[in-house]
Amino acid sequence: MVSFDNTEVAFSGKTNSDLKRSYWLFKVISNPTIVSIGKGLTNFALAIHFPVKWIIKPTIFKQFVGGENIEECSRTVAALGQYKVGTILDYSVEGKESESDFDAGAKEIIATIARAKSDPNIPFCVFKVTGLGRFALLEKVTANEKLTSSEETEWARLEERVNAICNAAAEISKPTFIDAEDSWIQAAIDNLADKMMAKYNLNAPIIYNTFQLYRKDRLQFLKVSFENALAGNYFLGAKLVRGAYMEKERERAKDKGYADPIHDTKTNTDRDYDAALRFCIDHVDRIGLCAGTHNENSSMLLSNLLNEKNVRHNHPHVFFSQLLGMSDHISFNLAHDGYNVAKYVPYGPVRDVLPYLIRRAQENTSVKGQTGRELNLIMKEKARRKN
Ligand SMILES: Cc1cc2nc3c(=O)[nH]c(=O)nc-3n(C[C@H](O)[C@H](O)[C@H](O)COP(=O)(O)OP(=O)(O)OC[C@H]3O[C@@H](n4cnc5c(N)ncnc54)[C@H](O)[C@@H]3O)c2cc1C
């Protein structure tokens, strides 16, 4: 049985000074007031073009981001690979809205696939559809509204970009995730993902859709997606996550007066997440599963299910995944016990990855509880090394 308590394994890739840096960083961001002030100051500095790179890059960027470009991530890829932890290069530039930005975004994702080609330390690639097309267009398609003729052309270009990426992934058999986003654009993303899976998953799960189990309807949607895959004779690729946009989802539902799509309690989200894991393992011959989670219970459950059902730890259809800089006690201990593990390694120019970093800082305040866990583990390892 895997244990997540072994901090020696968890932090084997970290020097004493790395540990010290992580300790201070998590300590600072555990304070919600500091994070809130930091967010305000950062946004202000960006607005007045005040340079922020000198403070961001050696601190929070170094903890959570692989580098400013693919090349700069090579050290992280090799360092994780040394401990059998894979890398998923995640181009984390957000908020672009022009066609030329979207073309450049698609080119960059295809470059990550090319980089992954000959590197066994990069088992997956990933992209976000909002990096390839306008948010408002995805919203209109999700709402089933009629597109104007210029929007039809725009939509065709978005589909071409998605197809070019999936085709590049399929040509080298590199499994690739399509991230899930806000519920009011998700149906458009799901339809694209289904189309790509039907086209490229005939012999193996190559394209993976993402299922956010904090949504009340997603466990059922996972089952329907599987039925469709069976009927279409293709493999289902399923990345299971709880979901990252809960506050935004609840606020919008309240503002616009529709039923909250998110489970009323964390317990219900956990229940559906674990049921989804069970469902995927019950059909592991036809489903490629990636558990994208920092939750110890769910990670333990998946590891137990593999044992129970006699599925080998390194079955190519089963992966665990966490974000760089978080929950190394889960990633490194699972990898140490022979499970397939890969970290999302975000990258991009400092200014462009700031929204990602602000989300990480907010998620790690003491309010959300994650930091307590990270800090305790770091302190435990520091104490162990002193003895
Ligand atoms: C490798 C990887 C890939 C990811 N990809 C995506 C993606 O494509 N799209 C995406 O949206 N997110 C993605 N995420 C983020 C993910 O959805 C979660 O936000 C994050 O991982 C925290 O959930 P957890 O399972 O790790 O841990 P936990 O700490 O156990 O769960 C926290 C989560 O539970 C849910 N929750 C919390 N409180 C409540 C409540 N009161 N009621 C109902 N639900 C509640 C929320 O989803 C919250 O984020 C990804 C995460 C990882 C590690």
mmCIF file with all atom_site columns, N, CA, C and O and ligand atoms in Angstrom, residues 128 178-181 210 212 214 239 241-246 250 262-267 269-270 273 290-295 321-323 342 344 360 363 370 373, ligand 1:
data_model
loop_
_atom_site.group_PDB
_atom_site.id
_atom_site.type_symbol
_atom_site.label_atom_id
_atom_site.label_alt_id
_atom_site.label_comp_id
_atom_site.label_asym_id
_atom_site.label_entity_id
_atom_site.label_seq_id
_atom_site.pdbx_PDB_ins_code
_atom_site.Cartn_x
_atom_site.Cartn_y
_atom_site.Cartn_z
_atom_site.occupancy
_atom_site.B_iso_or_equiv
_atom_site.pdbx_formal_charge
_atom_site.auth_seq_id
_atom_site.auth_comp_id
_atom_site.auth_asym_id
_atom_site.auth_atom_id
_atom_site.pdbx_PDB_model_num
ATOM   1   N N   . LYS A 1 128 ? -5.641  24.407 -23.859 1.00 0.00 ? 128 LYS A N   1
ATOM   2   C CA  . LYS A 1 128 ? -6.930  25.007 -23.490 1.00 0.00 ? 128 LYS A CA  1
ATOM   3   C C   . LYS A 1 128 ? -7.548  25.570 -24.763 1.00 0.00 ? 128 LYS A C   1
ATOM   4   O O   . LYS A 1 128 ? -6.868  26.287 -25.504 1.00 0.00 ? 128 LYS A O   1
ATOM   5   N N   . ILE A 1 178 ? -7.437  17.923 -23.299 1.00 0.00 ? 178 ILE A N   1
ATOM   6   C CA  . ILE A 1 178 ? -8.113  19.203 -23.548 1.00 0.00 ? 178 ILE A CA  1
ATOM   7   C C   . ILE A 1 178 ? -8.672  19.638 -22.192 1.00 0.00 ? 178 ILE A C   1
ATOM   8   O O   . ILE A 1 178 ? -9.516  18.952 -21.607 1.00 0.00 ? 178 ILE A O   1
ATOM   9   N N   . ASP A 1 179 ? -8.170  20.747 -21.657 1.00 0.00 ? 179 ASP A N   1
ATOM   10  C CA  . ASP A 1 179 ? -8.601  21.205 -20.329 1.00 0.00 ? 179 ASP A CA  1
ATOM   11  C C   . ASP A 1 179 ? -10.078 21.603 -20.335 1.00 0.00 ? 179 ASP A C   1
ATOM   12  O O   . ASP A 1 179 ? -10.608 22.038 -21.365 1.00 0.00 ? 179 ASP A O   1
ATOM   13  N N   . ALA A 1 180 ? -10.711 21.498 -19.172 1.00 0.00 ? 180 ALA A N   1
ATOM   14  C CA  . ALA A 1 180 ? -12.102 21.950 -19.024 1.00 0.00 ? 180 ALA A CA  1
ATOM   15  C C   . ALA A 1 180 ? -12.110 23.369 -18.459 1.00 0.00 ? 180 ALA A C   1
ATOM   16  O O   . ALA A 1 180 ? -11.226 23.742 -17.687 1.00 0.00 ? 180 ALA A O   1
ATOM   17  N N   . GLU A 1 181 ? -13.128 24.149 -18.843 1.00 0.00 ? 181 GLU A N   1
ATOM   18  C CA  . GLU A 1 181 ? -13.167 25.555 -18.421 1.00 0.00 ? 181 GLU A CA  1
ATOM   19  C C   . GLU A 1 181 ? -14.552 25.904 -17.853 1.00 0.00 ? 181 GLU A C   1
ATOM   20  O O   . GLU A 1 181 ? -15.195 25.045 -17.244 1.00 0.00 ? 181 GLU A O   1
ATOM   21  N N   . THR A 1 210 ? -11.780 16.581 -20.414 1.00 0.00 ? 210 THR A N   1
ATOM   22  C CA  . THR A 1 210 ? -11.669 16.750 -18.956 1.00 0.00 ? 210 THR A CA  1
ATOM   23  C C   . THR A 1 210 ? -13.065 16.821 -18.342 1.00 0.00 ? 210 THR A C   1
ATOM   24  O O   . THR A 1 210 ? -13.941 17.529 -18.854 1.00 0.00 ? 210 THR A O   1
ATOM   25  N N   . GLN A 1 212 ? -15.199 17.733 -14.968 1.00 0.00 ? 212 GLN A N   1
ATOM   26  C CA  . GLN A 1 212 ? -15.139 18.462 -13.683 1.00 0.00 ? 212 GLN A CA  1
ATOM   27  C C   . GLN A 1 212 ? -16.233 17.916 -12.776 1.00 0.00 ? 212 GLN A C   1
ATOM   28  O O   . GLN A 1 212 ? -17.403 18.264 -12.928 1.00 0.00 ? 212 GLN A O   1
ATOM   29  N N   . TYR A 1 214 ? -17.090 18.611 -9.871  1.00 0.00 ? 214 TYR A N   1
ATOM   30  C CA  . TYR A 1 214 ? -17.839 19.509 -8.985  1.00 0.00 ? 214 TYR A CA  1
ATOM   31  C C   . TYR A 1 214 ? -19.169 19.883 -9.621  1.00 0.00 ? 214 TYR A C   1
ATOM   32  O O   . TYR A 1 214 ? -20.040 20.438 -8.983  1.00 0.00 ? 214 TYR A O   1
ATOM   33  N N   . LYS A 1 239 ? -9.734  12.819 -18.370 1.00 0.00 ? 239 LYS A N   1
ATOM   34  C CA  . LYS A 1 239 ? -8.998  13.422 -17.256 1.00 0.00 ? 239 LYS A CA  1
ATOM   35  C C   . LYS A 1 239 ? -10.056 13.845 -16.238 1.00 0.00 ? 239 LYS A C   1
ATOM   36  O O   . LYS A 1 239 ? -10.991 14.576 -16.583 1.00 0.00 ? 239 LYS A O   1
ATOM   37  N N   . VAL A 1 241 ? -11.075 15.815 -12.894 1.00 0.00 ? 241 VAL A N   1
ATOM   38  C CA  . VAL A 1 241 ? -10.682 16.845 -11.925 1.00 0.00 ? 241 VAL A CA  1
ATOM   39  C C   . VAL A 1 241 ? -11.925 17.218 -11.107 1.00 0.00 ? 241 VAL A C   1
ATOM   40  O O   . VAL A 1 241 ? -13.045 16.882 -11.502 1.00 0.00 ? 241 VAL A O   1
ATOM   41  N N   . ARG A 1 242 ? -11.721 17.915 -10.011 1.00 0.00 ? 242 ARG A N   1
ATOM   42  C CA  . ARG A 1 242 ? -12.902 18.385 -9.271  1.00 0.00 ? 242 ARG A CA  1
ATOM   43  C C   . ARG A 1 242 ? -13.433 19.648 -9.942  1.00 0.00 ? 242 ARG A C   1
ATOM   44  O O   . ARG A 1 242 ? -14.618 19.787 -10.143 1.00 0.00 ? 242 ARG A O   1
ATOM   45  N N   . GLY A 1 243 ? -12.544 20.579 -10.321 1.00 0.00 ? 243 GLY A N   1
ATOM   46  C CA  . GLY A 1 243 ? -12.994 21.803 -10.988 1.00 0.00 ? 243 GLY A CA  1
ATOM   47  C C   . GLY A 1 243 ? -12.419 23.024 -10.310 1.00 0.00 ? 243 GLY A C   1
ATOM   48  O O   . GLY A 1 243 ? -12.372 23.091 -9.081  1.00 0.00 ? 243 GLY A O   1
ATOM   49  N N   . ALA A 1 244 ? -11.984 23.990 -11.120 1.00 0.00 ? 244 ALA A N   1
ATOM   50  C CA  . ALA A 1 244 ? -11.195 25.102 -10.597 1.00 0.00 ? 244 ALA A CA  1
ATOM   51  C C   . ALA A 1 244 ? -11.972 26.410 -10.455 1.00 0.00 ? 244 ALA A C   1
ATOM   52  O O   . ALA A 1 244 ? -11.439 27.379 -9.942  1.00 0.00 ? 244 ALA A O   1
ATOM   53  N N   . TYR A 1 245 ? -13.220 26.463 -10.931 1.00 0.00 ? 245 TYR A N   1
ATOM   54  C CA  . TYR A 1 245 ? -13.859 27.780 -11.048 1.00 0.00 ? 245 TYR A CA  1
ATOM   55  C C   . TYR A 1 245 ? -15.127 27.896 -10.208 1.00 0.00 ? 245 TYR A C   1
ATOM   56  O O   . TYR A 1 245 ? -16.112 28.520 -10.636 1.00 0.00 ? 245 TYR A O   1
ATOM   57  N N   . MET A 1 246 ? -15.125 27.274 -9.026  1.00 0.00 ? 246 MET A N   1
ATOM   58  C CA  . MET A 1 246 ? -16.349 27.169 -8.236  1.00 0.00 ? 246 MET A CA  1
ATOM   59  C C   . MET A 1 246 ? -16.979 28.533 -7.904  1.00 0.00 ? 246 MET A C   1
ATOM   60  O O   . MET A 1 246 ? -18.175 28.741 -8.133  1.00 0.00 ? 246 MET A O   1
ATOM   61  N N   . ARG A 1 250 ? -20.632 29.858 -9.187  1.00 0.00 ? 250 ARG A N   1
ATOM   62  C CA  . ARG A 1 250 ? -21.748 30.134 -8.268  1.00 0.00 ? 250 ARG A CA  1
ATOM   63  C C   . ARG A 1 250 ? -22.235 31.579 -8.438  1.00 0.00 ? 250 ARG A C   1
ATOM   64  O O   . ARG A 1 250 ? -23.432 31.842 -8.467  1.00 0.00 ? 250 ARG A O   1
ATOM   65  N N   . ILE A 1 262 ? -22.968 23.672 -9.643  1.00 0.00 ? 262 ILE A N   1
ATOM   66  C CA  . ILE A 1 262 ? -21.946 23.039 -8.794  1.00 0.00 ? 262 ILE A CA  1
ATOM   67  C C   . ILE A 1 262 ? -22.621 22.335 -7.611  1.00 0.00 ? 262 ILE A C   1
ATOM   68  O O   . ILE A 1 262 ? -23.607 22.836 -7.057  1.00 0.00 ? 262 ILE A O   1
ATOM   69  N N   . HIS A 1 263 ? -22.047 21.210 -7.219  1.00 0.00 ? 263 HIS A N   1
ATOM   70  C CA  . HIS A 1 263 ? -22.588 20.490 -6.066  1.00 0.00 ? 263 HIS A CA  1
ATOM   71  C C   . HIS A 1 263 ? -22.728 21.419 -4.857  1.00 0.00 ? 263 HIS A C   1
ATOM   72  O O   . HIS A 1 263 ? -21.896 22.300 -4.642  1.00 0.00 ? 263 HIS A O   1
ATOM   73  N N   . ASP A 1 264 ? -23.759 21.150 -4.036  1.00 0.00 ? 264 ASP A N   1
ATOM   74  C CA  . ASP A 1 264 ? -24.004 22.018 -2.880  1.00 0.00 ? 264 ASP A CA  1
ATOM   75  C C   . ASP A 1 264 ? -22.935 21.855 -1.812  1.00 0.00 ? 264 ASP A C   1
ATOM   76  O O   . ASP A 1 264 ? -22.708 22.771 -1.025  1.00 0.00 ? 264 ASP A O   1
ATOM   77  N N   . THR A 1 265 ? -22.303 20.697 -1.753  1.00 0.00 ? 265 THR A N   1
ATOM   78  C CA  . THR A 1 265 ? -21.297 20.465 -0.707  1.00 0.00 ? 265 THR A CA  1
ATOM   79  C C   . THR A 1 265 ? -20.048 19.816 -1.305  1.00 0.00 ? 265 THR A C   1
ATOM   80  O O   . THR A 1 265 ? -20.103 19.165 -2.355  1.00 0.00 ? 265 THR A O   1
ATOM   81  N N   . LYS A 1 266 ? -18.949 19.995 -0.570  1.00 0.00 ? 266 LYS A N   1
ATOM   82  C CA  . LYS A 1 266 ? -17.686 19.355 -0.962  1.00 0.00 ? 266 LYS A CA  1
ATOM   83  C C   . LYS A 1 266 ? -17.849 17.832 -0.924  1.00 0.00 ? 266 LYS A C   1
ATOM   84  O O   . LYS A 1 266 ? -17.301 17.112 -1.768  1.00 0.00 ? 266 LYS A O   1
ATOM   85  N N   . THR A 1 267 ? -18.613 17.350 0.063   1.00 0.00 ? 267 THR A N   1
ATOM   86  C CA  . THR A 1 267 ? -18.827 15.896 0.182   1.00 0.00 ? 267 THR A CA  1
ATOM   87  C C   . THR A 1 267 ? -19.426 15.325 -1.101  1.00 0.00 ? 267 THR A C   1
ATOM   88  O O   . THR A 1 267 ? -19.034 14.255 -1.564  1.00 0.00 ? 267 THR A O   1
ATOM   89  N N   . THR A 1 269 ? -19.127 16.599 -4.119  1.00 0.00 ? 269 THR A N   1
ATOM   90  C CA  . THR A 1 269 ? -18.087 16.631 -5.166  1.00 0.00 ? 269 THR A CA  1
ATOM   91  C C   . THR A 1 269 ? -17.160 15.432 -4.991  1.00 0.00 ? 269 THR A C   1
ATOM   92  O O   . THR A 1 269 ? -16.851 14.719 -5.956  1.00 0.00 ? 269 THR A O   1
ATOM   93  N N   . ASP A 1 270 ? -16.749 15.202 -3.744  1.00 0.00 ? 270 ASP A N   1
ATOM   94  C CA  . ASP A 1 270 ? -15.848 14.071 -3.467  1.00 0.00 ? 270 ASP A CA  1
ATOM   95  C C   . ASP A 1 270 ? -16.505 12.742 -3.856  1.00 0.00 ? 270 ASP A C   1
ATOM   96  O O   . ASP A 1 270 ? -15.871 11.876 -4.454  1.00 0.00 ? 270 ASP A O   1
ATOM   97  N N   . TYR A 1 273 ? -16.475 12.419 -7.587  1.00 0.00 ? 273 TYR A N   1
ATOM   98  C CA  . TYR A 1 273 ? -15.107 12.231 -8.097  1.00 0.00 ? 273 TYR A CA  1
ATOM   99  C C   . TYR A 1 273 ? -14.696 10.763 -7.919  1.00 0.00 ? 273 TYR A C   1
ATOM   100 O O   . TYR A 1 273 ? -14.211 10.118 -8.852  1.00 0.00 ? 273 TYR A O   1
ATOM   101 N N   . CYS A 1 290 ? -6.833  9.817  -16.401 1.00 0.00 ? 290 CYS A N   1
ATOM   102 C CA  . CYS A 1 290 ? -5.821  10.575 -15.656 1.00 0.00 ? 290 CYS A CA  1
ATOM   103 C C   . CYS A 1 290 ? -6.522  11.227 -14.473 1.00 0.00 ? 290 CYS A C   1
ATOM   104 O O   . CYS A 1 290 ? -7.493  11.981 -14.661 1.00 0.00 ? 290 CYS A O   1
ATOM   105 N N   . ALA A 1 291 ? -6.054  10.935 -13.253 1.00 0.00 ? 291 ALA A N   1
ATOM   106 C CA  . ALA A 1 291 ? -6.631  11.546 -12.055 1.00 0.00 ? 291 ALA A CA  1
ATOM   107 C C   . ALA A 1 291 ? -5.845  12.823 -11.747 1.00 0.00 ? 291 ALA A C   1
ATOM   108 O O   . ALA A 1 291 ? -4.745  12.762 -11.205 1.00 0.00 ? 291 ALA A O   1
ATOM   109 N N   . GLY A 1 292 ? -6.388  13.961 -12.130 1.00 0.00 ? 292 GLY A N   1
ATOM   110 C CA  . GLY A 1 292 ? -5.742  15.260 -11.868 1.00 0.00 ? 292 GLY A CA  1
ATOM   111 C C   . GLY A 1 292 ? -6.215  15.761 -10.524 1.00 0.00 ? 292 GLY A C   1
ATOM   112 O O   . GLY A 1 292 ? -7.259  16.423 -10.433 1.00 0.00 ? 292 GLY A O   1
ATOM   113 N N   . THR A 1 293 ? -5.493  15.414 -9.478  1.00 0.00 ? 293 THR A N   1
ATOM   114 C CA  . THR A 1 293 ? -5.970  15.787 -8.137  1.00 0.00 ? 293 THR A CA  1
ATOM   115 C C   . THR A 1 293 ? -4.835  15.844 -7.121  1.00 0.00 ? 293 THR A C   1
ATOM   116 O O   . THR A 1 293 ? -3.850  15.120 -7.236  1.00 0.00 ? 293 THR A O   1
ATOM   117 N N   . HIS A 1 294 ? -5.027  16.727 -6.117  1.00 0.00 ? 294 HIS A N   1
ATOM   118 C CA  . HIS A 1 294 ? -4.104  16.789 -4.980  1.00 0.00 ? 294 HIS A CA  1
ATOM   119 C C   . HIS A 1 294 ? -4.740  16.149 -3.750  1.00 0.00 ? 294 HIS A C   1
ATOM   120 O O   . HIS A 1 294 ? -4.229  16.271 -2.647  1.00 0.00 ? 294 HIS A O   1
ATOM   121 N N   . ASN A 1 295 ? -5.884  15.523 -3.964  1.00 0.00 ? 295 ASN A N   1
ATOM   122 C CA  . ASN A 1 295 ? -6.619  14.946 -2.835  1.00 0.00 ? 295 ASN A CA  1
ATOM   123 C C   . ASN A 1 295 ? -6.028  13.573 -2.474  1.00 0.00 ? 295 ASN A C   1
ATOM   124 O O   . ASN A 1 295 ? -5.993  12.665 -3.308  1.00 0.00 ? 295 ASN A O   1
ATOM   125 N N   . SER A 1 321 ? -1.873  12.821 -11.735 1.00 0.00 ? 321 SER A N   1
ATOM   126 C CA  . SER A 1 321 ? -1.210  14.078 -12.098 1.00 0.00 ? 321 SER A CA  1
ATOM   127 C C   . SER A 1 321 ? -1.467  15.176 -11.070 1.00 0.00 ? 321 SER A C   1
ATOM   128 O O   . SER A 1 321 ? -2.587  15.316 -10.556 1.00 0.00 ? 321 SER A O   1
ATOM   129 N N   . GLN A 1 322 ? -0.401  15.915 -10.764 1.00 0.00 ? 322 GLN A N   1
ATOM   130 C CA  . GLN A 1 322 ? -0.503  17.074 -9.870  1.00 0.00 ? 322 GLN A CA  1
ATOM   131 C C   . GLN A 1 322 ? 0.192   18.265 -10.545 1.00 0.00 ? 322 GLN A C   1
ATOM   132 O O   . GLN A 1 322 ? 0.884   18.089 -11.542 1.00 0.00 ? 322 GLN A O   1
ATOM   133 N N   . LEU A 1 323 ? 0.017   19.448 -9.947  1.00 0.00 ? 323 LEU A N   1
ATOM   134 C CA  . LEU A 1 323 ? 0.653   20.641 -10.509 1.00 0.00 ? 323 LEU A CA  1
ATOM   135 C C   . LEU A 1 323 ? 2.068   20.788 -9.941  1.00 0.00 ? 323 LEU A C   1
ATOM   136 O O   . LEU A 1 323 ? 2.312   20.426 -8.781  1.00 0.00 ? 323 LEU A O   1
ATOM   137 N N   . ALA A 1 342 ? 2.599   12.269 -13.616 1.00 0.00 ? 342 ALA A N   1
ATOM   138 C CA  . ALA A 1 342 ? 3.159   13.397 -14.376 1.00 0.00 ? 342 ALA A CA  1
ATOM   139 C C   . ALA A 1 342 ? 2.683   14.704 -13.746 1.00 0.00 ? 342 ALA A C   1
ATOM   140 O O   . ALA A 1 342 ? 1.555   14.791 -13.254 1.00 0.00 ? 342 ALA A O   1
ATOM   141 N N   . TYR A 1 344 ? 1.843   18.766 -14.185 1.00 0.00 ? 344 TYR A N   1
ATOM   142 C CA  . TYR A 1 344 ? 1.640   19.888 -15.095 1.00 0.00 ? 344 TYR A CA  1
ATOM   143 C C   . TYR A 1 344 ? 2.778   20.869 -14.832 1.00 0.00 ? 344 TYR A C   1
ATOM   144 O O   . TYR A 1 344 ? 2.958   21.307 -13.678 1.00 0.00 ? 344 TYR A O   1
ATOM   145 N N   . ARG A 1 360 ? -2.719  30.299 -8.055  1.00 0.00 ? 360 ARG A N   1
ATOM   146 C CA  . ARG A 1 360 ? -1.991  29.362 -7.174  1.00 0.00 ? 360 ARG A CA  1
ATOM   147 C C   . ARG A 1 360 ? -1.854  29.961 -5.777  1.00 0.00 ? 360 ARG A C   1
ATOM   148 O O   . ARG A 1 360 ? -2.022  29.293 -4.780  1.00 0.00 ? 360 ARG A O   1
ATOM   149 N N   . GLU A 1 363 ? -5.216  29.861 -4.029  1.00 0.00 ? 363 GLU A N   1
ATOM   150 C CA  . GLU A 1 363 ? -5.577  28.494 -3.668  1.00 0.00 ? 363 GLU A CA  1
ATOM   151 C C   . GLU A 1 363 ? -4.778  28.020 -2.455  1.00 0.00 ? 363 GLU A C   1
ATOM   152 O O   . GLU A 1 363 ? -5.194  27.118 -1.741  1.00 0.00 ? 363 GLU A O   1
ATOM   153 N N   . GLN A 1 370 ? -4.815  24.205 1.766   1.00 0.00 ? 370 GLN A N   1
ATOM   154 C CA  . GLN A 1 370 ? -3.739  23.478 1.106   1.00 0.00 ? 370 GLN A CA  1
ATOM   155 C C   . GLN A 1 370 ? -2.371  23.799 1.733   1.00 0.00 ? 370 GLN A C   1
ATOM   156 O O   . GLN A 1 370 ? -1.542  22.923 1.930   1.00 0.00 ? 370 GLN A O   1
ATOM   157 N N   . ARG A 1 373 ? -1.076  21.931 4.763   1.00 0.00 ? 373 ARG A N   1
ATOM   158 C CA  . ARG A 1 373 ? -0.556  20.617 4.415   1.00 0.00 ? 373 ARG A CA  1
ATOM   159 C C   . ARG A 1 373 ? 0.858   20.732 3.852   1.00 0.00 ? 373 ARG A C   1
ATOM   160 O O   . ARG A 1 373 ? 1.776   20.052 4.271   1.00 0.00 ? 373 ARG A O   1
HETATM 161 C C1  . LIG B 2 .   ? -3.159  17.831 -13.223 1.00 0.00 ? 1   LIG B C1  1
HETATM 162 C C2  . LIG B 2 .   ? -4.321  18.741 -12.997 1.00 0.00 ? 1   LIG B C2  1
HETATM 163 C C3  . LIG B 2 .   ? -5.076  19.193 -14.074 1.00 0.00 ? 1   LIG B C3  1
HETATM 164 C C4  . LIG B 2 .   ? -6.162  20.033 -13.869 1.00 0.00 ? 1   LIG B C4  1
HETATM 165 N N1  . LIG B 2 .   ? -6.930  20.426 -14.930 1.00 0.00 ? 1   LIG B N1  1
HETATM 166 C C5  . LIG B 2 .   ? -8.062  21.156 -14.719 1.00 0.00 ? 1   LIG B C5  1
HETATM 167 C C6  . LIG B 2 .   ? -8.938  21.480 -15.784 1.00 0.00 ? 1   LIG B C6  1
HETATM 168 O O1  . LIG B 2 .   ? -8.716  21.139 -16.947 1.00 0.00 ? 1   LIG B O1  1
HETATM 169 N N2  . LIG B 2 .   ? -10.059 22.214 -15.492 1.00 0.00 ? 1   LIG B N2  1
HETATM 170 C C7  . LIG B 2 .   ? -10.366 22.593 -14.201 1.00 0.00 ? 1   LIG B C7  1
HETATM 171 O O2  . LIG B 2 .   ? -11.417 23.213 -13.979 1.00 0.00 ? 1   LIG B O2  1
HETATM 172 N N3  . LIG B 2 .   ? -9.527  22.321 -13.186 1.00 0.00 ? 1   LIG B N3  1
HETATM 173 C C8  . LIG B 2 .   ? -8.395  21.618 -13.412 1.00 0.00 ? 1   LIG B C8  1
HETATM 174 N N4  . LIG B 2 .   ? -7.570  21.310 -12.349 1.00 0.00 ? 1   LIG B N4  1
HETATM 175 C C9  . LIG B 2 .   ? -7.835  21.906 -11.003 1.00 0.00 ? 1   LIG B C9  1
HETATM 176 C C10 . LIG B 2 .   ? -8.822  21.035 -10.226 1.00 0.00 ? 1   LIG B C10 1
HETATM 177 O O3  . LIG B 2 .   ? -10.074 21.104 -10.845 1.00 0.00 ? 1   LIG B O3  1
HETATM 178 C C11 . LIG B 2 .   ? -8.983  21.479 -8.766  1.00 0.00 ? 1   LIG B C11 1
HETATM 179 O O4  . LIG B 2 .   ? -9.359  22.827 -8.704  1.00 0.00 ? 1   LIG B O4  1
HETATM 180 C C12 . LIG B 2 .   ? -7.783  21.325 -7.882  1.00 0.00 ? 1   LIG B C12 1
HETATM 181 O O5  . LIG B 2 .   ? -6.999  20.225 -8.283  1.00 0.00 ? 1   LIG B O5  1
HETATM 182 C C13 . LIG B 2 .   ? -8.228  21.121 -6.436  1.00 0.00 ? 1   LIG B C13 1
HETATM 183 O O6  . LIG B 2 .   ? -8.978  19.916 -6.309  1.00 0.00 ? 1   LIG B O6  1
HETATM 184 P P1  . LIG B 2 .   ? -8.336  18.590 -5.689  1.00 0.00 ? 1   LIG B P1  1
HETATM 185 O O7  . LIG B 2 .   ? -9.050  17.391 -6.212  1.00 0.00 ? 1   LIG B O7  1
HETATM 186 O O8  . LIG B 2 .   ? -6.901  18.617 -6.023  1.00 0.00 ? 1   LIG B O8  1
HETATM 187 O O9  . LIG B 2 .   ? -8.408  18.726 -4.144  1.00 0.00 ? 1   LIG B O9  1
HETATM 188 P P2  . LIG B 2 .   ? -9.423  19.048 -2.974  1.00 0.00 ? 1   LIG B P2  1
HETATM 189 O O10 . LIG B 2 .   ? -8.692  20.023 -2.125  1.00 0.00 ? 1   LIG B O10 1
HETATM 190 O O11 . LIG B 2 .   ? -9.895  17.789 -2.355  1.00 0.00 ? 1   LIG B O11 1
HETATM 191 O O12 . LIG B 2 .   ? -10.687 19.719 -3.613  1.00 0.00 ? 1   LIG B O12 1
HETATM 192 C C14 . LIG B 2 .   ? -10.872 21.080 -3.779  1.00 0.00 ? 1   LIG B C14 1
HETATM 193 C C15 . LIG B 2 .   ? -11.940 21.198 -4.835  1.00 0.00 ? 1   LIG B C15 1
HETATM 194 O O13 . LIG B 2 .   ? -13.188 20.661 -4.360  1.00 0.00 ? 1   LIG B O13 1
HETATM 195 C C16 . LIG B 2 .   ? -14.281 21.395 -4.893  1.00 0.00 ? 1   LIG B C16 1
HETATM 196 N N5  . LIG B 2 .   ? -14.994 22.035 -3.761  1.00 0.00 ? 1   LIG B N5  1
HETATM 197 C C17 . LIG B 2 .   ? -14.439 22.731 -2.733  1.00 0.00 ? 1   LIG B C17 1
HETATM 198 N N6  . LIG B 2 .   ? -15.373 23.184 -1.882  1.00 0.00 ? 1   LIG B N6  1
HETATM 199 C C18 . LIG B 2 .   ? -16.572 22.769 -2.387  1.00 0.00 ? 1   LIG B C18 1
HETATM 200 C C19 . LIG B 2 .   ? -17.930 22.959 -1.968  1.00 0.00 ? 1   LIG B C19 1
HETATM 201 N N7  . LIG B 2 .   ? -18.248 23.664 -0.865  1.00 0.00 ? 1   LIG B N7  1
HETATM 202 N N8  . LIG B 2 .   ? -18.910 22.407 -2.726  1.00 0.00 ? 1   LIG B N8  1
HETATM 203 C C20 . LIG B 2 .   ? -18.627 21.698 -3.846  1.00 0.00 ? 1   LIG B C20 1
HETATM 204 N N9  . LIG B 2 .   ? -17.359 21.487 -4.279  1.00 0.00 ? 1   LIG B N9  1
HETATM 205 C C21 . LIG B 2 .   ? -16.335 22.020 -3.567  1.00 0.00 ? 1   LIG B C21 1
HETATM 206 C C22 . LIG B 2 .   ? -13.665 22.439 -5.832  1.00 0.00 ? 1   LIG B C22 1
HETATM 207 O O14 . LIG B 2 .   ? -13.629 21.862 -7.121  1.00 0.00 ? 1   LIG B O14 1
HETATM 208 C C23 . LIG B 2 .   ? -12.261 22.623 -5.276  1.00 0.00 ? 1   LIG B C23 1
HETATM 209 O O15 . LIG B 2 .   ? -11.354 23.085 -6.243  1.00 0.00 ? 1   LIG B O15 1
HETATM 210 C C24 . LIG B 2 .   ? -6.484  20.468 -12.550 1.00 0.00 ? 1   LIG B C24 1
HETATM 211 C C25 . LIG B 2 .   ? -5.713  20.006 -11.472 1.00 0.00 ? 1   LIG B C25 1
HETATM 212 C C26 . LIG B 2 .   ? -4.658  19.156 -11.667 1.00 0.00 ? 1   LIG B C26 1
HETATM 213 C C27 . LIG B 2 .   ? -3.875  18.698 -10.489 1.00 0.00 ? 1   LIG B C27 1
#
